XYZ file of C-alpha atoms in Angstrom:
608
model
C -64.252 35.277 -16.277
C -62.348 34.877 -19.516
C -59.064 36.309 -19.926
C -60.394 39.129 -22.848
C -62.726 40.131 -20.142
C -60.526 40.446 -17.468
C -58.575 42.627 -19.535
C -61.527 44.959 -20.889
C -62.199 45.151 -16.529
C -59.184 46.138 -16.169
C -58.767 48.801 -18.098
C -62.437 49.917 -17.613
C -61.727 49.795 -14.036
C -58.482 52.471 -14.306
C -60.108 54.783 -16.701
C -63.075 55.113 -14.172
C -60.453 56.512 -12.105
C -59.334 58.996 -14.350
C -56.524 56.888 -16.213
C -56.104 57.475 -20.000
C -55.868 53.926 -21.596
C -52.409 53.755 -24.261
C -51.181 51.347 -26.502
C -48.499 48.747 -25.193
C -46.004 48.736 -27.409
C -43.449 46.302 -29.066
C -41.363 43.115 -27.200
C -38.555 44.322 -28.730
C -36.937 47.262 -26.802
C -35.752 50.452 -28.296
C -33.605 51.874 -25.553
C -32.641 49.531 -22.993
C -29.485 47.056 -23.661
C -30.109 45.295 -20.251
C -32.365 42.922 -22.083
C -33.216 41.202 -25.743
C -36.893 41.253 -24.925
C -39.857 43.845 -22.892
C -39.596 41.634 -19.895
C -42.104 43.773 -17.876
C -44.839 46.531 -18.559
C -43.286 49.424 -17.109
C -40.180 48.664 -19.914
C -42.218 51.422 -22.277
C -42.509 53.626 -19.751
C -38.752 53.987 -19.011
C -38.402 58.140 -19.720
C -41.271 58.535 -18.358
C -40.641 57.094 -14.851
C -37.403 58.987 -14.793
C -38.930 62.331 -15.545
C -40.010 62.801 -19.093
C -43.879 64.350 -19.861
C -45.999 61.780 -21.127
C -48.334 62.962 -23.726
C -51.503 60.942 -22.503
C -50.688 62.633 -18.899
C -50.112 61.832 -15.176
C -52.669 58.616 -15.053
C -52.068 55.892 -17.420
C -53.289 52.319 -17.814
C -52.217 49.490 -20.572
C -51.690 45.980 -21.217
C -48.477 45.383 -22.708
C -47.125 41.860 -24.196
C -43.896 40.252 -22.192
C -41.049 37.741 -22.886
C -38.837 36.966 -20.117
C -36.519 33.924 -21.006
C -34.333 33.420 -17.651
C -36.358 30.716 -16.639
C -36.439 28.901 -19.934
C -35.802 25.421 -18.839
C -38.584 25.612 -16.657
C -41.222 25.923 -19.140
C -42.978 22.816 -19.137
C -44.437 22.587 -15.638
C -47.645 24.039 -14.596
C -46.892 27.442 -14.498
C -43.683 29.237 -16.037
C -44.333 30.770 -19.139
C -41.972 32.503 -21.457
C -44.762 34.911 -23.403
C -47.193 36.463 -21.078
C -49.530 39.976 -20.544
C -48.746 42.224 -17.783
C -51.929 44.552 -17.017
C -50.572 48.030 -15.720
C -51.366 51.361 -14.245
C -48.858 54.551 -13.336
C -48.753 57.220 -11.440
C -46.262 60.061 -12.737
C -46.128 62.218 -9.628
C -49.927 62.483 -9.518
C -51.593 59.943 -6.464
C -49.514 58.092 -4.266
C -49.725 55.005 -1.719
C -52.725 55.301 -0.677
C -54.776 55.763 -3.400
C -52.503 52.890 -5.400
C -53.327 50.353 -2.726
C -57.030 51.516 -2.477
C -57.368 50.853 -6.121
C -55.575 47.220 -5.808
C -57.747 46.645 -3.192
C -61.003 47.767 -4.530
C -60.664 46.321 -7.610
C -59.600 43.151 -6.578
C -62.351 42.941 -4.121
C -65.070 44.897 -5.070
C -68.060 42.733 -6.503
C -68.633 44.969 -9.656
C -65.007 44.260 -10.664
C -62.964 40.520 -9.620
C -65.133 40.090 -6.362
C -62.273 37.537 -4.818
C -62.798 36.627 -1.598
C -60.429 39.088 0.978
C -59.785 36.321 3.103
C -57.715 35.086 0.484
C -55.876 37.560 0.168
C -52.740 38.687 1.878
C -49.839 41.462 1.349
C -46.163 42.119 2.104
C -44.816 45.488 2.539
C -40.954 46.451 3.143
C -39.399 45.471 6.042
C -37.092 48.358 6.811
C -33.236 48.266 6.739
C -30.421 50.647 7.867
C -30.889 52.657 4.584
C -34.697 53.112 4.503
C -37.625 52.748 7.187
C -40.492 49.733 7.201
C -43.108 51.122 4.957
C -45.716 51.483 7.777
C -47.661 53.983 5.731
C -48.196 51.439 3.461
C -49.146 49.138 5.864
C -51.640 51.653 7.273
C -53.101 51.920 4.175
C -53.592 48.677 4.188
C -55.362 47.844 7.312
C -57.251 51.072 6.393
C -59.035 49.095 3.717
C -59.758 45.882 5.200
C -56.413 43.927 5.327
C -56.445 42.398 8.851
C -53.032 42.652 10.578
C -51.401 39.104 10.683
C -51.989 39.133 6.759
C -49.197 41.776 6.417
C -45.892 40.636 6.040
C -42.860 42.417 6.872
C -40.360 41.224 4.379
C -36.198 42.366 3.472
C -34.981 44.282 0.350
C -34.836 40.980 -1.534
C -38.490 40.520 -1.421
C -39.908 44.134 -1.235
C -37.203 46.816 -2.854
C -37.166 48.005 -5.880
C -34.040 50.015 -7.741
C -33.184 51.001 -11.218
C -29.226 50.118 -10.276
C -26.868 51.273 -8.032
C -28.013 54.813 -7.564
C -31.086 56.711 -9.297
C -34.674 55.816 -8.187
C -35.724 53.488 -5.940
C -38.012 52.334 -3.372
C -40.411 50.229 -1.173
C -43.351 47.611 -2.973
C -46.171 46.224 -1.205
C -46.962 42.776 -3.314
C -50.353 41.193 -2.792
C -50.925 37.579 -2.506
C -53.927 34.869 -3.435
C -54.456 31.866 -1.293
C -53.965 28.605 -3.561
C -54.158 25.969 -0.935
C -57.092 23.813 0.692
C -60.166 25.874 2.488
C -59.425 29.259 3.720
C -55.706 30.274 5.003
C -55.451 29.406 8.947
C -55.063 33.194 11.426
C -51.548 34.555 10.830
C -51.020 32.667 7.661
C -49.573 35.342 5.087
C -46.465 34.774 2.586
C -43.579 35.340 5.239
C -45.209 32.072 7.469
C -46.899 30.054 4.775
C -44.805 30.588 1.149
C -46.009 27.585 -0.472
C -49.792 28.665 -0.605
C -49.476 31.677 -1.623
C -49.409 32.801 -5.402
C -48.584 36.933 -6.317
C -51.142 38.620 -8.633
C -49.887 42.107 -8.275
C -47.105 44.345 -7.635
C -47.353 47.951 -6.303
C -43.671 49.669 -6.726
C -43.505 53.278 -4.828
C -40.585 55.172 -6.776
C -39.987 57.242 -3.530
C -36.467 57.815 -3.421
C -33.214 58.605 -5.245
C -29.824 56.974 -4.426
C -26.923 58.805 -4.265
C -24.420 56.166 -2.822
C -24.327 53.163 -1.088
C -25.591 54.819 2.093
C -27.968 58.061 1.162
C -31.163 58.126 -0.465
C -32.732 61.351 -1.179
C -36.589 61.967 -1.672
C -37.667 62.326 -4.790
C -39.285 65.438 -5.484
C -41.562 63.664 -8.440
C -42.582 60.167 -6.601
C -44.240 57.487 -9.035
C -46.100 54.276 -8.925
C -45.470 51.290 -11.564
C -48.021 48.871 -10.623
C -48.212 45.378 -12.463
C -50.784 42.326 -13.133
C -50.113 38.972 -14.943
C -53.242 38.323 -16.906
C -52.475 34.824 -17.186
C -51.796 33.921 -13.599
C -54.773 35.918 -12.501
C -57.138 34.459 -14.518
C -56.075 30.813 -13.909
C -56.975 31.710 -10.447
C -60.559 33.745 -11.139
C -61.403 30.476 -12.688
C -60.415 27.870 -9.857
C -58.263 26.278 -12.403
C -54.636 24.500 -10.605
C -52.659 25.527 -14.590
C -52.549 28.383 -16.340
C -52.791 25.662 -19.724
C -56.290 24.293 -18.384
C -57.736 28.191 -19.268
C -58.976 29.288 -22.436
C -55.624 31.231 -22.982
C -54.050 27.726 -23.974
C -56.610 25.169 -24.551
C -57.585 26.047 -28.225
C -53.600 25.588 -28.964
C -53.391 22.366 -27.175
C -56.190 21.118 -28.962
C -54.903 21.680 -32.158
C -51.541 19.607 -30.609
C -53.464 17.093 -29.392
C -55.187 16.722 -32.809
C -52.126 16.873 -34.971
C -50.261 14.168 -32.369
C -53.512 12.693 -31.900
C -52.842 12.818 -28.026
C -54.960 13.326 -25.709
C -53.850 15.873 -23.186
C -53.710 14.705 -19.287
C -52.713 10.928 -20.132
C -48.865 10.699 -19.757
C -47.112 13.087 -17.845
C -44.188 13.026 -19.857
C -46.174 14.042 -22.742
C -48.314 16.317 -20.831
C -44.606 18.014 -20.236
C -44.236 18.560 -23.974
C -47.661 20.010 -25.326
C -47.320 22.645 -22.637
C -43.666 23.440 -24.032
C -45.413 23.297 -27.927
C -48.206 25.390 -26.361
C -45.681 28.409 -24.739
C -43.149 28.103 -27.165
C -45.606 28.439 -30.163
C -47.299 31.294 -28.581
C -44.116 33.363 -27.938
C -42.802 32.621 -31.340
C -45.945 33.791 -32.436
C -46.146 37.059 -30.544
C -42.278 37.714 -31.653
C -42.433 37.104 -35.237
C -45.855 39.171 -35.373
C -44.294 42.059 -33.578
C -44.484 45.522 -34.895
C -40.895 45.638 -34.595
C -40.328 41.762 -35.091
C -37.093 39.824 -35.394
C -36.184 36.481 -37.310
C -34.165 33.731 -35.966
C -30.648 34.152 -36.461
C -27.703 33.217 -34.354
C -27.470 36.177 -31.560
C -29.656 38.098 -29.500
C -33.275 38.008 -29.541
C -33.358 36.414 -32.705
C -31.256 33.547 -31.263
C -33.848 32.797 -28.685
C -36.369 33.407 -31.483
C -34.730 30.365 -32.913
C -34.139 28.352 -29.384
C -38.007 28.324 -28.651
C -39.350 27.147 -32.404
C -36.579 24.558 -32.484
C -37.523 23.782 -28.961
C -41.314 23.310 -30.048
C -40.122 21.406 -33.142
C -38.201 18.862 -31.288
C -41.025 18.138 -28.666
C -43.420 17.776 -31.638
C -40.954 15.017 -32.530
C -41.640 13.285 -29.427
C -44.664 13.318 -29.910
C -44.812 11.755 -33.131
C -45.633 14.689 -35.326
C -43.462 14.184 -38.296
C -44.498 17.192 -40.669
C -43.938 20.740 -40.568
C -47.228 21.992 -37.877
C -46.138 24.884 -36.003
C -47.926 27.414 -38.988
C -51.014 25.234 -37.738
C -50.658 26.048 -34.343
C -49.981 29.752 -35.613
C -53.042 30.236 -36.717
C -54.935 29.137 -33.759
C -52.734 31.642 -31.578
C -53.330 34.279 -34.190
C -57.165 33.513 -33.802
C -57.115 33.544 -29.887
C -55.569 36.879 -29.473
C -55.626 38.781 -32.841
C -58.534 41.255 -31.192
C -55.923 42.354 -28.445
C -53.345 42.753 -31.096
C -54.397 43.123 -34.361
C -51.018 42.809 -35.659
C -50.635 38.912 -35.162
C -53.223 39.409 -38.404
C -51.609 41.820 -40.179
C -48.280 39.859 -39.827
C -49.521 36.160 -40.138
C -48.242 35.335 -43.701
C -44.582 36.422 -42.567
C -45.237 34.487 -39.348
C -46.468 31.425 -41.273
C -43.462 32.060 -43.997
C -40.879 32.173 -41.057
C -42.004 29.381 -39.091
C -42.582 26.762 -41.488
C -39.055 27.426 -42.965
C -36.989 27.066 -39.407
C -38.654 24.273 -38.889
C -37.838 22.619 -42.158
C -34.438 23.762 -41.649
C -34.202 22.510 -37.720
C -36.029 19.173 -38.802
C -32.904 17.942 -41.406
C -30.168 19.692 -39.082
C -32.204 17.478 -35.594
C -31.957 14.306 -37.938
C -28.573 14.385 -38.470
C -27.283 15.718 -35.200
C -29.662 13.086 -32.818
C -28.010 10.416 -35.346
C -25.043 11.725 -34.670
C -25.605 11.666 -30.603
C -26.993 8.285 -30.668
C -23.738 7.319 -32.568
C -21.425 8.683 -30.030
C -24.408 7.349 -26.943
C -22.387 4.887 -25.966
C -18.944 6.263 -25.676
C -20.794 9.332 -23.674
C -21.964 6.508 -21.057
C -18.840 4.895 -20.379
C -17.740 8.588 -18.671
C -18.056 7.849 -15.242
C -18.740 11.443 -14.048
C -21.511 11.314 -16.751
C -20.752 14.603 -18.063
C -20.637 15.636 -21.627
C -17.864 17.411 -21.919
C -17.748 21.132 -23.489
C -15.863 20.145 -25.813
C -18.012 17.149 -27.158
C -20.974 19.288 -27.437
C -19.590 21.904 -29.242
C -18.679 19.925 -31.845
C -22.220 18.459 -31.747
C -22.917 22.373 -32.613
C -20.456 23.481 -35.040
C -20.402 20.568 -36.776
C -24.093 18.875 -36.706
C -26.043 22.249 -35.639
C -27.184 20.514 -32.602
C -27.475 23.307 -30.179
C -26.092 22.743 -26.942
C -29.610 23.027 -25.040
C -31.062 20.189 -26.966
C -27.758 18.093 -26.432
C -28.522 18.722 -22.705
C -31.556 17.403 -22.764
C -30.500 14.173 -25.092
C -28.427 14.087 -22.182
C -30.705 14.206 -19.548
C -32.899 11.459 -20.874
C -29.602 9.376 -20.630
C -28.849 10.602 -17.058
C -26.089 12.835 -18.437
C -25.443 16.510 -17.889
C -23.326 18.997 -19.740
C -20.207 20.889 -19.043
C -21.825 23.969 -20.439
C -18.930 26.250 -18.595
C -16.820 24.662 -20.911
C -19.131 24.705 -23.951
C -18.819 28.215 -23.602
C -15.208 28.163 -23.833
C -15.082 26.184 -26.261
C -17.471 28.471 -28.257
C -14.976 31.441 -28.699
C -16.217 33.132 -32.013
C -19.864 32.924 -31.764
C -21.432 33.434 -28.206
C -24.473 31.991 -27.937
C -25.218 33.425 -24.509
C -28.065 35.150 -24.276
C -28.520 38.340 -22.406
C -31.105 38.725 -20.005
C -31.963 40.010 -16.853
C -33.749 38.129 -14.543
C -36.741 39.949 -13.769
C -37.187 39.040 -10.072
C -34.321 40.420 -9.027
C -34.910 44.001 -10.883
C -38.552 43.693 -10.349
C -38.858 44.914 -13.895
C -35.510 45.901 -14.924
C -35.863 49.735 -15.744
C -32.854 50.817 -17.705
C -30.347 53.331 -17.017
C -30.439 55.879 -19.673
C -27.189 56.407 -20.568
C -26.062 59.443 -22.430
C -24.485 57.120 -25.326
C -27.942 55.360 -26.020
C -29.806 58.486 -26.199
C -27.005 59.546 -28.951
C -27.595 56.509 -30.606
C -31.118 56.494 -30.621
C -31.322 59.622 -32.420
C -28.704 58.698 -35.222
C -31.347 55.574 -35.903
C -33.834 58.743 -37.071
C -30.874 59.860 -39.044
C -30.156 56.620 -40.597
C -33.668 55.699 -41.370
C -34.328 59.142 -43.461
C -30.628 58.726 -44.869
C -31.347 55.063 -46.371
C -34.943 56.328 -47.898
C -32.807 59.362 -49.919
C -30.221 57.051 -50.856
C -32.644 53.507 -51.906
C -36.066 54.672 -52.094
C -39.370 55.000 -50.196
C -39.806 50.863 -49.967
C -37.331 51.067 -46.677
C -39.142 50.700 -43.807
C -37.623 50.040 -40.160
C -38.069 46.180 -39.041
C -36.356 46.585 -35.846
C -33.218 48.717 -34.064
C -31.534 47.740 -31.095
C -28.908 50.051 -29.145
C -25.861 48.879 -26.961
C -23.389 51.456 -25.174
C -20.861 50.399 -27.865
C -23.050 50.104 -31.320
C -26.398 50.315 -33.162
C -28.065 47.876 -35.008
C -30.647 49.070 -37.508
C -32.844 46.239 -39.700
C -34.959 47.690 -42.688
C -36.998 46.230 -45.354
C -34.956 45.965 -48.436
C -34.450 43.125 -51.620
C -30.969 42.629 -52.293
C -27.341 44.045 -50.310
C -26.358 48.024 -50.668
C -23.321 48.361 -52.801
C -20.197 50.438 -51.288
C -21.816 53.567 -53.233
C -24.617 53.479 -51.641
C -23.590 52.540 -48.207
C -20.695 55.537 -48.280
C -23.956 57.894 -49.689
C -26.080 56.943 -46.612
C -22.561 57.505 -43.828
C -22.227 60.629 -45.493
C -25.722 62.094 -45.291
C -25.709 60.880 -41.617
C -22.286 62.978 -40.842
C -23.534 66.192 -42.904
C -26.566 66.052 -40.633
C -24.251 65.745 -37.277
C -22.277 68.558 -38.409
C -24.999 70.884 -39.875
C -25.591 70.826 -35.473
C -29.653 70.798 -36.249
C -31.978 70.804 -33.680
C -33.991 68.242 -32.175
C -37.250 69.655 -31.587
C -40.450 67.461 -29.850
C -44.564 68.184 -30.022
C -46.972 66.383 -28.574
C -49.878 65.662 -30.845
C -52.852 63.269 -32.409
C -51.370 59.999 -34.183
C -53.414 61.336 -37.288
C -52.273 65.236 -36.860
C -48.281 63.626 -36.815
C -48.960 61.313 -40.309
C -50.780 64.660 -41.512
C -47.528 66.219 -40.902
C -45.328 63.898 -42.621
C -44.124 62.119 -39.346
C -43.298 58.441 -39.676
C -45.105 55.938 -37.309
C -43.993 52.163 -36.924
C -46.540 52.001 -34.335
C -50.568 51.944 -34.478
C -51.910 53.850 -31.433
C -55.063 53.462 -29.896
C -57.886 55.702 -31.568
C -56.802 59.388 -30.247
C -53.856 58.777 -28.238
C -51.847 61.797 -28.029
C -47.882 60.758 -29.332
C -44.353 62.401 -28.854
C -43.128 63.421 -32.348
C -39.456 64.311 -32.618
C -38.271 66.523 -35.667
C -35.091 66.925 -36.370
C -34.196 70.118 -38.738
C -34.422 73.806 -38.376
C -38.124 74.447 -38.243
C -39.700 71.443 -37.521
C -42.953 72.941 -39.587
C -41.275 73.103 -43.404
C -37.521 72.565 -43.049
C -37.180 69.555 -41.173
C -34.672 65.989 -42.426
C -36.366 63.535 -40.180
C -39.552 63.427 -38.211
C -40.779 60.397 -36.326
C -42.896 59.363 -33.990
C -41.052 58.027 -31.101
C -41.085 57.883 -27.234
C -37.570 59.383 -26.748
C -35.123 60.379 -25.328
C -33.080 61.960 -28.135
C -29.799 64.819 -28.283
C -30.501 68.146 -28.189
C -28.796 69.023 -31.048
C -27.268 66.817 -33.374
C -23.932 67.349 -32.995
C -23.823 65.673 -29.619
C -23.885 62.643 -31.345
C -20.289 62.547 -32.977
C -18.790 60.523 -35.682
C -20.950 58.106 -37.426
C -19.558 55.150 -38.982
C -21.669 52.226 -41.092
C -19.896 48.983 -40.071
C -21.156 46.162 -41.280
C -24.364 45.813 -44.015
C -25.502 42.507 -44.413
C -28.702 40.045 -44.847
C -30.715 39.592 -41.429
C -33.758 37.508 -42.923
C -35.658 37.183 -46.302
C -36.077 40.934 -47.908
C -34.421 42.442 -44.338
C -31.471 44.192 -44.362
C -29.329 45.016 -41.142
C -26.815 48.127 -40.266
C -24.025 47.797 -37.344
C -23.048 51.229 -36.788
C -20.725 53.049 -34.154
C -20.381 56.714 -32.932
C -17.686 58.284 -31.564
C -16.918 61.507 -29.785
C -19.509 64.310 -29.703
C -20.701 67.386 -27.487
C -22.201 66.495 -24.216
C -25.887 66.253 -23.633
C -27.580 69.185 -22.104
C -28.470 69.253 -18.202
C -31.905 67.657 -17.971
């Protein structure tokens, strides 16, 4: 089974049992400053998990596109990946456990869908603490459908909780498990005896209660169920393969390596080491530049790792004797692979071509003189008899050659040195480099808090966005927002800098809206009824997906400012938002434009 079908049985599978198929949506977040990235497929579903209506209902299936960079360094082995496709289904207070894990199970099992074997497959359920019982209904449920006893395993909150944070919901997961080792898994071998030979291929997560405090939970009264797949992972093992780069998800990309370094994959392991890395990194790159929302590589946030993983891929090329400009090569095989799933790797290749080929140009002059500059200073680096580079040292290497400190730790490593990257980072003062994510194990997802500051800013970026089309003209176009409890950031399609005029004109318009208190009104309707109505869309929906449209103005039929289509949440009324204040407009990438913008003060929001 190829991946693309495994994907089309998925979501065949789901809608047979009632669930309305929607579109994932973009890798860049709109409401959740936990993260740079969607690092699972439940990230778009944030309001909706903590209470909000979805328009396409109470059963819902997707596939959604991922980054998760915690595990960076690791990419390069067998198995990590940094871009990869999460298949999904939710419950919004409709079914519960049992009909979640009958569903797992059935599809999983069931010859007309995956037919694996259920003797290799095993599940762990929560173990119980002083807080919350052991999930034995799940476990019920379980054996109920087939899952013999000593393949349960009864595992802590570290393994089997999840929580949004410190309070809010919360609750028990059952994951199930895929034997990878030799024959068929001895009696009693499940993943709390026998770790090691067992791989995860899905996650049920029961949103079953709310925490007050450290020591009460409270039932919720609307109970969910996120539920999650990795296409990638799955397939590799619906195929008998031992690496998710020996599928047909990676081997059209490391062809075109292996051509272009005329290498043949599988000979040296060192090597082997960096086509996979080419293979990832080019994909991701791929994936973020063709976003509908996509950034550019700059020097913070998602941009920055934007940067990290194409001058990552460029470097390993190196080492593997490609000396010319080939990740827009590579591009186009990626786009080929996967541009059916999502068409906009098409509709975006030129700027993804455009992009790529001029980091790398840029990376391949600043690597020269920087790994001149290393090999210079090799020797003095040896004589260290800790054989650490200090922070110091390689921060200079950065500020001074542009070597970034991740590729002077592994010029180190090949010499048997290491980094003091603590002190890198204190040496590195005015431009943190750090990037912020979350590491996804530990969140099992990550959902967001929805703060009551976000929501404010999220509806001053519909503000902004009409403001700068009154002020410059209808050729702005959003590329790209993202919201922190202290500022916006707000990237649009425009030529050349606004001048102070125009940037007081836009602040202003913004304000007079805040203050004229208008309402913020939402309707749930067809993708084609909301353009019909004038409502802007960044996003292409799945043929007649119902969407959320958000108008804010006095009658949201013919005296509206700004109408959007947009998952939420938003104010009330606008004058919970407060004070805006433009403050910063500068260049983010060729014929982008970025806003930094703060609020301050404003109404509260209205009880929920």
């Amino acid at each position: 089974m190829t991946a693309n079908e495994l994907r089309s049985k998925y979501i065949e599978f789901f809608k047979s049992k009632n669930h309305t198929e929607i579109s994932g949506q973009s890798l860049i977040p709109e409401n959740d400053p936990s993260v740079l990235f969607t690092t699972a497929g439940m990230h778009p579903l944030v309001p909706y998990l903590l209470g909000e209506p979805h328009p396409a209902g109470t059963r819902l299936t997707d596939y959604q596109k991922c980054v998760r960079t915690g595990d960076i360094d690791e990419v390069g082995d067998p198995s990590h990946l940094t871009c990869f496709e999460m298949l999904g289904n939710w419950s919004l207070g409709d079914y519960f456990k049992k009909d979640a894990i009958a569903f797992s199970y059935e599809f999983l099992t069931s010859p007309k869908w995956l037919g694996l074997d259920p003797r290799k497959l095993s599940v762990t359920v929560f173990a119980g603490d002083e807080s919350a019982p052991r999930d034995e209904e799940a476990a019920g449920y379980w054996i109920a459908n087939g899952m013999p006893e000593d393949k349960i395993a009864y595992l802590g909150k570290d393994d089997n909780w999840w929580a949004a944070g410190p309070t809010g919901p919360c609750g028990p997961d059952t994951e199930i498990f895929y034997w990878v080792g030799e024959g068929l898994p001895a009696k009693g071998s499940n993943k709390g005896t026998d770790s090691a030979n067992w791989m995860e291929i899905w996650n049920n997560v029961f949103m079953q209660f709310n925490r007050v405090d450290e020591k009460t939970l409270e039932k919720l009264p609307k109970q969910n169920v996120d539920t999650g797949m990795g296409l990638e992972r799955t397939n590799c093992i619906l195929q008998g393969k031992t690496s998710v780069y020996l599928t047909e998800v990676f081997q059209p990309i490391i062809a075109k390596v292996e051509e272009l370094a005329n290498y043949k994959y599988g000979d040296d392991a060192e090597k082997d080491k960096s086509v996979r890395i080419i293979a990832d990194h080019s994909r991701a790159s791929v994936f973020i530049l063709g976003d509908q929302k996509g950034v550019s590589p700059d020097r913070v946030g998602a941009g920055y790792v934007l940067r990290r993983l194409i001058r990552r891929a460029v470097r390993h090329g190196m080492k593997l004797g490609i000396d010319k400009s080939f990740l827009a090569e590579v591009a186009q095989v990626v786009i080929d692979n996967f541009k059916n799933a999502y068409p906009e790797l098409e509709q975006n290749k030129e700027k993804i071509f455009k992009e790529l080929t001029a980091e790398e140009d840029k990376f391949r002059v600043t690597l020269k003189k920087g790994e001149a500059e290393f090999q210079k200073m090799l020797p003095n680096l040896l004589k260290n008899p800790k054989k650490i580079i200090s922070g110091k040292v390689a921060y200079n290497f950065y500020e001074t050659f542009g070597l970034p400190v991740e590729l002077t730790k592994e010029l180190g490593a090949e010499h048997g040195l290491s980094v003091d990257i603590e002190g890198f980072k204190e040496a590195e003062k005015k431009h943190q480099e750090q990037s912020r994510t979350v590491d996804a194990g530990k969140a099992k997802g990550g959902i967001a808090e929805q703060s009551d500051v976000a929501t404010k800013y999220h509806t001053a970026t519909h503000l902004l966005q009409q403001a700068l089309v009154n002020v410059l003209g209808d050729q702005v176009a959003q590329k790209g927002s993202n919201i922190t409890s202290e500022r916006m950031r707000f990237d649009f399609t425009f030529e050349r800098p606004m001048t102070k005029d125009e940037i007081k004109k836009v602040e202003d318009i913004v304000n007079e809206k805040i203050e004229e208190d208008l309402p913020v009104t939402m309707e749930i309707m067809s993708l084609d009824a909301a353009k019909a109505a004038g409502a802007r869309a960044l996003f292409t929906n799945k043929y007649g997906e119902d969407v959320k449209v958000y108008t804010i103005g006095k009658n949201p039929k013919d005296d509206w400012f700004s109408k959007e289509v947009c998952g939420g949440p938003h104010v009330q009324h606008t004058a919970q938002i407060g004070k805006f204040k433009i403050e910063k407009e500068q260049s983010s990438s060729a014929g982008v434009r970025r806003i930094r913008a703060t609020i301050s003060g404003g109404l509260p929001l209205d009880p929920q």
